[in-house]
């Protein structure tokens, strides 16, 4: 293996990135300048990456770097996004969100964890390896989107371009899980949570019409009551729980880390998926969301005056679709549960759940090897993500998609994502660089 010198100054470089307010949801107010400046900044901070890798731009915001490898084997794709979510002006940050302050061994600011921290550790590893003359065993693509947070088209187009060119990635790695403490309340120790799938989402509008009139002599079933009844019928039991393979694997990994009665309990659950589905569904909240499609009524409307029965009413329902189901099957189930032909169901938007990536393949093993180098003793644990990532666009044509940023995130830090005082430790950035370097060096 080549000797690699790690360039110092990662915190300063991340600070420069944080100082560019690439807020995709505020594009109209802020303009494209921060995004263009970000592209220039990469060229300035990563001169070897910029000159030795080929850069293609797809849409105004998608960057695709191509690093030619030593063989024609299917490539590795490392993904991240450089846009960030807005900051609530009324929030009180310890350090201003776009100052890029470095203090107490951390870099503070919007995007340090989501997703400029995960992005910079990719670039650092590539730049350090290029400086040593390293050539990867297979082609490597760096795919950086500038509108992930607004469900923009950059990653869609990059995935489409690859597909058109007949490129089938061997491994795709994007944001998602992280190295976390106490992944479940009854599990001790650290774990590297690796997303092997992500749920789908569909938003439905339920609407009903009925006879309007004066509120003093109401008919039995008004439009408002129809909608209320329909929403009520969509209780948590609407969808049957089912345990994804990844969750059984997760529980099995945790059982080895646990002690006392929870060790036995986890072992039993890991071997009896049917039981896990029942137990997690009964727990409600996050455990329930892991094993089934969830339904949440988010908006309801109808009526304009306190004493008039409205002739129409509606409700908006947001579903997160479990792996193995589909938008169509979910809508069909909602229709059956509502049992009312006079309630119209309209699909406002939908995206399918991803398939589940394997954990017994060479790709997952490689992630484990790189973890062993950068985070000794931390095990890779598969799970299913509730949120959507850009990597879902690749799932249509490549089976090995994983969602993991090689950074340590405490529970408080995870809560700061999209929140207040987002920050990343400098020491974990260094480990993140080591993870990607190990991954690239061990590609075969
Ligand atoms: Zn993100």
XYZ file of N, CA, C and O in Angstrom, residues 39 42-44 46-55 65 127 130:
68
model
N -18.610 25.633 -6.005
C -17.896 24.874 -7.046
C -16.471 25.423 -7.203
O -15.497 24.657 -7.298
N -14.244 24.291 -4.272
C -13.727 22.917 -4.406
C -12.469 22.931 -5.280
O -11.458 22.308 -4.956
N -12.517 23.710 -6.380
C -11.355 23.790 -7.280
C -10.146 24.368 -6.548
O -9.022 23.905 -6.725
N -10.409 25.361 -5.705
C -9.309 26.010 -4.982
C -8.722 25.104 -3.885
O -7.505 24.970 -3.756
N -9.121 21.776 -3.507
C -8.757 20.410 -3.928
C -8.187 20.450 -5.341
O -8.799 19.950 -6.287
N -6.990 21.048 -5.487
C -6.429 21.267 -6.825
C -6.165 19.967 -7.583
O -6.362 19.929 -8.803
N -5.748 18.918 -6.892
C -5.455 17.664 -7.597
C -6.756 17.016 -8.068
O -6.856 16.543 -9.200
N -7.752 16.992 -7.200
C -9.060 16.440 -7.577
C -9.601 17.210 -8.779
O -10.101 16.617 -9.734
N -9.454 18.520 -8.721
C -9.990 19.354 -9.779
C -9.271 19.135 -11.109
O -9.886 19.141 -12.169
N -7.954 18.920 -11.055
C -7.223 18.792 -12.323
C -7.148 17.352 -12.826
O -7.115 17.120 -14.031
N -7.125 16.378 -11.930
C -6.916 14.991 -12.369
C -8.216 14.214 -12.567
O -8.234 13.218 -13.279
N -9.296 14.644 -11.950
C -10.588 13.988 -12.178
C -11.355 14.818 -13.206
O -11.155 16.023 -13.299
N -12.186 14.129 -13.989
C -12.969 14.865 -14.973
C -14.273 15.329 -14.333
O -14.967 14.520 -13.706
N -14.576 16.605 -14.454
C -15.809 17.137 -13.849
C -16.856 17.399 -14.915
O -16.614 18.091 -15.897
N -17.746 14.012 -10.577
C -16.312 13.835 -10.814
C -16.058 12.384 -11.193
O -16.589 11.476 -10.555
N -8.131 13.634 -2.389
C -6.985 14.540 -2.581
C -5.708 13.935 -1.977
O -4.651 13.969 -2.610
N -4.566 11.095 -4.216
C -4.005 11.603 -5.480
C -2.582 12.110 -5.263
O -1.695 11.882 -6.095
